[in-house]
CSV table of C-alpha atoms in Angstrom, one decimal:
chain,number,residue,atom,x,y,z
X,1410,MET,CA,98.6,126.5,103.6
X,1411,HIS,CA,96.4,123.4,104.0
X,1412,ASN,CA,96.9,121.0,106.9
X,1413,LEU,CA,98.2,117.7,105.6
X,1414,ARG,CA,96.3,115.6,108.1
X,1415,ARG,CA,93.1,117.2,106.9
X,1416,LEU,CA,94.0,116.5,103.3
X,1417,GLU,CA,94.7,112.9,104.3
X,1418,VAL,CA,91.2,112.7,105.8
X,1419,LEU,CA,89.7,113.8,102.5
X,1420,ARG,CA,91.8,111.4,100.6
X,1421,GLU,CA,90.8,108.5,102.9
X,1422,LEU,CA,87.1,109.4,102.3
X,1423,LYS,CA,87.7,109.1,98.5
X,1424,HIS,CA,89.2,105.6,99.0
X,1425,ARG,CA,86.8,104.3,101.8
X,1426,GLY,CA,83.6,105.9,100.8
X,1427,THR,CA,82.0,106.6,104.2
X,1428,LEU,CA,82.8,108.8,107.2
X,1429,ALA,CA,82.5,105.8,109.5
X,1430,ALA,CA,85.1,103.8,107.5
X,1431,VAL,CA,87.5,106.8,107.6
X,1432,ALA,CA,87.1,107.1,111.3
X,1433,ALA,CA,87.9,103.5,111.8
X,1434,ALA,CA,90.9,103.5,109.6
X,1435,MET,CA,92.4,106.7,111.2
X,1436,SER,CA,91.4,105.9,114.8
X,1437,TYR,CA,89.2,109.0,114.9
X,1438,SER,CA,85.6,109.5,116.1
X,1439,PRO,CA,83.1,110.2,113.3
X,1440,SER,CA,82.6,113.7,114.7
X,1441,ALA,CA,86.4,114.4,114.6
X,1442,VAL,CA,86.4,113.3,110.9
X,1443,SER,CA,83.5,115.7,110.2
X,1444,GLN,CA,85.3,118.5,112.0
X,1445,HIS,CA,88.5,118.0,110.0
X,1446,LEU,CA,86.5,118.1,106.7
X,1447,SER,CA,84.6,121.2,107.8
X,1448,LEU,CA,87.8,123.0,108.7
X,1449,LEU,CA,89.3,122.0,105.4
X,1450,GLU,CA,86.3,123.4,103.5
X,1451,SER,CA,86.8,126.7,105.4
X,1452,GLU,CA,90.4,126.8,104.3
X,1453,VAL,CA,89.6,126.0,100.7
X,1454,GLY,CA,86.6,128.3,100.5
X,1455,ALA,CA,84.5,125.8,98.5
X,1456,PRO,CA,82.3,122.8,99.3
X,1457,LEU,CA,84.1,119.5,99.3
X,1458,LEU,CA,81.3,117.1,99.8
X,1459,GLU,CA,77.8,116.6,98.5
X,1460,ARG,CA,75.1,114.2,99.5
X,1461,ASP,CA,74.6,111.0,97.4
X,1462,GLY,CA,71.7,109.2,99.1
X,1463,ARG,CA,73.0,108.0,102.5
X,1464,ARG,CA,76.6,108.5,101.4
X,1465,VAL,CA,78.7,111.5,100.4
X,1466,ARG,CA,80.8,112.1,97.4
X,1467,LEU,CA,83.6,114.4,96.6
X,1468,THR,CA,83.0,117.6,94.6
X,1469,PRO,CA,85.2,118.5,91.7
X,1470,GLN,CA,87.2,120.8,94.0
X,1471,ALA,CA,87.7,118.0,96.4
X,1472,GLU,CA,89.0,115.7,93.6
X,1473,ILE,CA,91.6,118.4,92.7
X,1474,LEU,CA,92.8,118.5,96.4
X,1475,VAL,CA,93.0,114.7,96.6
X,1476,ALA,CA,95.0,114.5,93.4
X,1477,HIS,CA,97.5,116.9,94.8
X,1478,THR,CA,97.5,115.1,98.2
X,1479,GLU,CA,98.4,111.9,96.3
X,1480,ALA,CA,101.3,113.7,94.7
X,1481,VAL,CA,102.6,115.0,98.1
X,1482,LEU,CA,102.4,111.5,99.6
X,1483,GLN,CA,104.3,110.0,96.6
X,1484,GLN,CA,107.0,112.7,97.1
X,1485,LEU,CA,107.2,111.7,100.7
X,1486,ASP,CA,107.6,108.1,99.6
X,1487,ARG,CA,110.6,109.1,97.5
X,1488,ALA,CA,112.1,111.0,100.4
X,1489,ARG,CA,111.8,107.9,102.6
X,1490,THR,CA,113.5,105.9,99.8
X,1491,GLU,CA,116.5,108.4,99.6
X,1492,ILE,CA,116.8,108.4,103.4
X,1493,ALA,CA,116.8,104.6,103.6
X,1494,ALA,CA,119.4,104.4,100.8
X,1495,SER,CA,121.7,106.7,102.7
X,1496,LEU,CA,121.8,104.4,105.7
X,1497,GLN,CA,124.3,101.6,106.1
X,1498,GLU,CA,121.9,99.2,107.9
X,1499,LEU,CA,118.6,98.1,106.4
X,1500,ALA,CA,115.8,98.4,108.9
X,1501,GLY,CA,112.1,99.2,109.1
X,1502,THR,CA,108.7,97.7,108.8
X,1503,LEU,CA,106.9,96.6,105.6
X,1504,ARG,CA,103.2,95.7,105.6
X,1505,VAL,CA,102.4,92.8,103.2
X,1506,ALA,CA,99.0,91.4,102.0
X,1507,ALA,CA,99.1,87.9,100.5
X,1508,PHE,CA,96.6,85.4,99.2
X,1509,GLN,CA,96.3,82.0,100.9
X,1510,THR,CA,98.8,79.9,98.9
X,1511,ALA,CA,101.4,82.6,99.0
X,1512,MET,CA,100.8,82.9,102.8
X,1513,LEU,CA,101.4,79.2,103.3
X,1514,THR,CA,104.3,78.7,101.0
X,1515,LEU,CA,106.2,81.9,100.1
X,1516,VAL,CA,105.9,84.1,103.1
X,1517,PRO,CA,107.4,81.8,105.8
X,1518,THR,CA,110.5,81.1,103.6
X,1519,ALA,CA,110.9,84.8,102.8
X,1520,LEU,CA,110.6,85.7,106.5
X,1521,THR,CA,113.3,83.1,107.4
X,1522,TRP,CA,115.7,84.6,104.8
X,1523,LEU,CA,115.0,88.1,106.0
X,1524,ARG,CA,115.5,87.1,109.7
X,1525,ASP,CA,118.9,85.6,108.8
X,1526,THR,CA,120.1,88.3,106.6
X,1527,HIS,CA,118.4,91.5,107.8
X,1528,PRO,CA,117.5,91.2,111.5
X,1529,GLY,CA,116.4,94.8,111.7
X,1530,VAL,CA,113.6,94.3,109.2
X,1531,ARG,CA,110.1,93.7,110.4
X,1532,ILE,CA,107.4,92.2,108.1
X,1533,GLU,CA,103.7,92.4,109.0
X,1534,VAL,CA,101.5,90.1,106.9
X,1535,THR,CA,97.8,90.0,106.4
X,1536,GLN,CA,96.0,87.3,104.4
X,1537,ALA,CA,93.8,89.0,101.8
X,1538,GLU,CA,92.5,88.2,98.4
X,1539,PRO,CA,93.8,90.3,95.5
X,1540,ASP,CA,90.6,92.3,94.9
X,1541,THR,CA,90.6,93.7,98.4
X,1542,ALA,CA,94.4,93.7,98.8
X,1543,LEU,CA,95.0,96.1,95.9
X,1544,ALA,CA,92.5,98.5,97.2
X,1545,ALA,CA,94.3,98.4,100.6
X,1546,LEU,CA,97.6,99.2,98.8
X,1547,LEU,CA,96.1,102.3,97.2
X,1548,ALA,CA,94.7,103.3,100.5
X,1549,ARG,CA,98.1,102.8,102.1
X,1550,ASP,CA,96.9,100.2,104.5
X,1551,VAL,CA,99.7,97.9,103.2
X,1552,ASP,CA,102.9,98.5,101.3
X,1553,LEU,CA,103.2,95.3,99.1
X,1554,VAL,CA,100.6,92.9,97.7
X,1555,ILE,CA,101.2,89.3,96.6
X,1556,ASP,CA,98.6,88.4,94.1
X,1557,GLU,CA,98.0,86.3,91.0
X,1558,THR,CA,97.2,86.6,87.3
X,1559,PHE,CA,96.0,84.0,84.8
X,1560,PRO,CA,96.7,83.6,81.1
X,1561,GLY,CA,94.0,85.2,78.9
X,1562,HIS,CA,92.6,87.2,81.8
X,1563,ALA,CA,94.4,90.5,81.9
X,1564,ARG,CA,94.1,92.7,84.9
X,1565,PRO,CA,91.5,95.5,84.9
X,1566,PRO,CA,93.1,98.9,84.0
X,1567,GLN,CA,95.5,99.6,86.8
X,1568,PRO,CA,96.3,103.0,88.3
X,1569,THR,CA,99.7,104.3,87.1
X,1570,GLU,CA,100.8,104.7,90.7
X,1571,LEU,CA,101.1,100.9,91.0
X,1572,SER,CA,104.1,98.8,89.8
X,1573,HIS,CA,103.9,95.0,89.3
X,1574,HIS,CA,106.8,92.5,89.7
X,1575,VAL,CA,106.5,88.9,88.5
X,1576,LEU,CA,107.9,86.6,91.1
X,1577,GLY,CA,107.5,83.4,89.2
X,1578,GLU,CA,104.9,81.0,87.7
X,1579,ASP,CA,102.8,78.3,89.3
X,1580,ARG,CA,101.3,75.5,87.2
X,1581,MET,CA,97.6,74.6,87.6
X,1582,ARG,CA,96.7,70.9,87.5
X,1583,LEU,CA,93.4,69.1,87.1
X,1584,ALA,CA,92.8,67.2,90.3
X,1585,VAL,CA,90.4,64.2,90.5
X,1586,ARG,CA,90.1,61.0,92.5
X,1587,ASP,CA,89.4,58.8,89.5
X,1588,THR,CA,92.7,57.6,88.1
X,1589,ALA,CA,91.0,56.7,84.8
X,1590,VAL,CA,90.2,60.3,83.8
X,1591,ARG,CA,92.3,61.3,80.9
X,1592,SER,CA,90.8,64.6,79.7
X,1593,LEU,CA,89.0,67.6,81.0
X,1594,SER,CA,85.9,66.9,78.8
X,1595,GLU,CA,85.3,63.7,80.7
X,1596,LEU,CA,84.3,65.8,83.7
X,1597,ALA,CA,81.5,67.7,82.0
X,1598,GLN,CA,78.9,66.1,84.3
X,1599,HIS,CA,81.1,66.0,87.4
X,1600,PRO,CA,80.7,68.5,90.4
X,1601,TRP,CA,83.5,71.1,90.7
X,1602,ALA,CA,85.1,73.0,93.5
X,1603,MET,CA,86.1,76.6,92.4
X,1604,GLU,CA,86.9,79.9,93.9
X,1605,PRO,CA,84.2,82.5,94.4
X,1606,ILE,CA,82.5,84.3,91.5
X,1607,GLY,CA,84.4,87.3,90.3
X,1608,THR,CA,87.8,86.2,91.3
X,1609,PRO,CA,90.5,85.8,88.6
X,1610,ALA,CA,90.9,82.1,89.5
X,1611,ARG,CA,87.2,81.4,89.0
X,1612,GLN,CA,87.1,83.3,85.7
X,1613,TRP,CA,90.1,81.4,84.4
X,1614,ALA,CA,88.8,77.9,85.5
X,1615,VAL,CA,85.4,78.5,83.9
X,1616,SER,CA,86.9,79.7,80.7
X,1617,VAL,CA,89.1,76.5,80.5
X,1618,CYS,CA,85.9,74.4,81.0
X,1619,HIS,CA,84.1,76.4,78.3
X,1620,ALA,CA,87.1,75.7,75.9
X,1621,ALA,CA,86.6,72.0,76.6
X,1622,GLY,CA,82.9,72.3,75.6
X,1623,PHE,CA,81.0,72.4,78.8
X,1624,GLU,CA,79.6,74.6,81.6
X,1625,PRO,CA,81.1,73.4,84.9
X,1626,ASP,CA,78.7,72.3,87.7
X,1627,VAL,CA,80.2,74.3,90.6
X,1628,ALA,CA,78.8,72.6,93.7
X,1629,PHE,CA,81.5,73.9,96.1
X,1630,GLU,CA,82.7,77.5,96.3
X,1631,SER,CA,85.6,78.4,98.5
X,1632,ALA,CA,88.7,80.6,98.4
X,1633,ASP,CA,90.6,77.9,100.4
X,1634,MET,CA,92.6,75.7,98.1
X,1635,LEU,CA,93.0,73.1,100.9
X,1636,VAL,CA,89.2,72.7,100.8
X,1637,HIS,CA,89.3,72.1,97.1
X,1638,ALA,CA,92.1,69.5,97.5
X,1639,ARG,CA,90.2,67.7,100.2
X,1640,LEU,CA,87.0,67.5,98.2
X,1641,ALA,CA,88.9,66.2,95.2
X,1642,ALA,CA,90.8,63.6,97.2
X,1643,GLN,CA,87.5,62.3,98.6
X,1644,GLY,CA,85.9,62.1,95.1
X,1645,HIS,CA,83.3,64.8,95.7
X,1646,ALA,CA,84.6,67.3,93.2
X,1647,ALA,CA,87.1,68.0,90.4
X,1648,ALA,CA,89.3,71.1,90.9
X,1649,PHE,CA,92.2,73.0,89.4
X,1650,LEU,CA,95.0,73.0,92.1
X,1651,PRO,CA,98.2,75.0,92.0
X,1652,ASP,CA,101.5,73.2,92.3
X,1653,LEU,CA,102.5,75.4,95.3
X,1654,LEU,CA,99.8,73.6,97.3
X,1655,TRP,CA,102.2,70.6,97.6
X,1656,PHE,CA,105.1,72.6,99.1
X,1657,ASP,CA,105.2,70.4,102.2
X,1658,ARG,CA,103.8,67.0,101.1
X,1659,ALA,CA,103.1,64.7,98.2
X,1660,PRO,CA,99.6,65.0,96.8
X,1661,ASP,CA,96.9,62.6,98.0
X,1662,VAL,CA,94.8,63.2,94.8
X,1663,THR,CA,95.3,62.3,91.2
X,1664,LEU,CA,96.8,65.2,89.2
X,1665,LEU,CA,97.0,65.4,85.5
X,1666,ALA,CA,100.0,67.3,84.1
X,1667,PRO,CA,98.9,70.7,83.0
X,1668,ALA,CA,98.5,72.1,79.5
X,1669,PRO,CA,101.3,74.6,78.7
X,1670,THR,CA,99.0,77.5,79.2
X,1671,HIS,CA,97.6,76.2,82.5
X,1672,ARG,CA,99.7,78.3,84.8
X,1673,ARG,CA,99.3,81.5,86.9
X,1674,ALA,CA,101.8,84.2,87.5
X,1675,ILE,CA,102.7,85.1,91.1
X,1676,VAL,CA,102.9,88.9,91.2
X,1677,ALA,CA,104.1,91.4,93.8
X,1678,THR,CA,102.6,94.9,93.5
X,1679,VAL,CA,103.9,98.1,95.2
X,1680,ARG,CA,103.2,101.8,94.9
X,1681,THR,CA,105.5,103.1,92.2
X,1682,SER,CA,106.7,105.9,94.4
X,1683,ALA,CA,108.1,103.3,96.8
X,1684,ASN,CA,109.4,101.0,94.0
X,1685,ASP,CA,113.1,101.7,94.7
X,1686,HIS,CA,113.0,101.7,98.5
X,1687,PRO,CA,115.7,99.4,99.7
X,1688,LEU,CA,113.3,97.6,102.0
X,1689,VAL,CA,110.9,97.0,99.1
X,1690,ARG,CA,113.7,95.7,96.8
X,1691,THR,CA,115.0,93.4,99.6
X,1692,VAL,CA,111.6,91.9,100.3
X,1693,LEU,CA,111.0,91.4,96.5
X,1694,PHE,CA,114.3,89.5,96.4
X,1695,SER,CA,113.3,87.4,99.4
X,1696,LEU,CA,110.0,86.5,97.7
X,1697,ARG,CA,111.8,85.5,94.5
X,1698,HIS,CA,114.1,83.3,96.5
X,1699,ALA,CA,111.0,81.7,98.2
X,1700,VAL,CA,109.4,81.0,94.8
X,1701,GLN,CA,112.6,79.2,93.6
X,1702,GLU,CA,112.9,77.2,96.8
X,1703,ALA,CA,109.2,76.2,96.8
X,1704,THR,CA,109.4,75.2,93.1
X,1705,THR,CA,112.3,72.9,93.8
X,1706,VAL,CA,110.6,71.2,96.7
X,1707,VAL,CA,107.3,70.9,94.8
X,1708,GLY,CA,109.2,69.3,91.9
X,1709,ARG,CA,110.3,66.5,94.2
X,1710,HIS,CA,106.8,65.9,95.4
X,1711,LEU,CA,105.4,65.8,91.9
X,1712,GLY,CA,108.1,63.8,90.3
X,1713,ASN,CA,105.7,61.4,88.4
X,1714,ASP,CA,103.4,63.6,86.2
X,1715,ARG,CA,100.5,62.0,84.6
X,1716,PRO,CA,100.5,62.6,80.8
X,1717,ALA,CA,98.9,65.8,79.8
X,1718,PRO,CA,95.4,65.5,78.3
X,1719,PRO,CA,95.4,65.3,74.5
X,1720,PRO,CA,94.5,68.6,72.7
X,1721,ARG,CA,90.8,68.8,71.9
């Protein structure tokens, strides 16, 4: 019989890559992590790690153990779901990771709804971009991730242990200071503000510019949409800005109405084994409520759309 805690240490090593990262995540000393792994090797009777330069990697036998450990943890998730469903009062803690716009607009509204309807629920929220947040979900650092997807840019192949729930859509508008701009192609020589290279938002924005016939001059790179909005309002850059950015005020920048495909999906992702947990389902409901409320408010702030750029 293998010790579950030692199996979890091995699993953590697969997800985090180094003994130091495992030690930090599990509040162990590096020597304690090494001791757990040595004891597990003795129990298994086969090497579990092999050197790979300055790092270590799992042996085939270790990969087998990790796969079964994942199955055990998923079964425990299902047990927690059944226990929660058997209780009359909803309570507990759910850890959420959300990107910036969702953190500003959706999370506070969802928290208010939960506080009023389910006072026994505690939500812990961390701001994180989707690429790191999904890794944290698989590592069980968080329980739910709010992220985004863009048309024409499918997610990379996702592990089967993750389930995705579309919360709503958010239109992306071209933002400029010059009120005379009528089409995207007019900004071929204009500086741009975009998100960092490798992010879904950056890939989508560049592809839209390519479709309009030019390579964007990205002079400003930031994951902060408020920075993009400020640069656009001051005439320093063009940008694609999401409607949700205007959840609390009217825009101070010229916005062109988006093309029909210029929209992103707001998606919540959870581990499939926790998909039916009452707390997860309730938080998903609260986030959908927040999307609907934000969309209504934003619609009032954006009441006078500029005409959409003509097809090119």
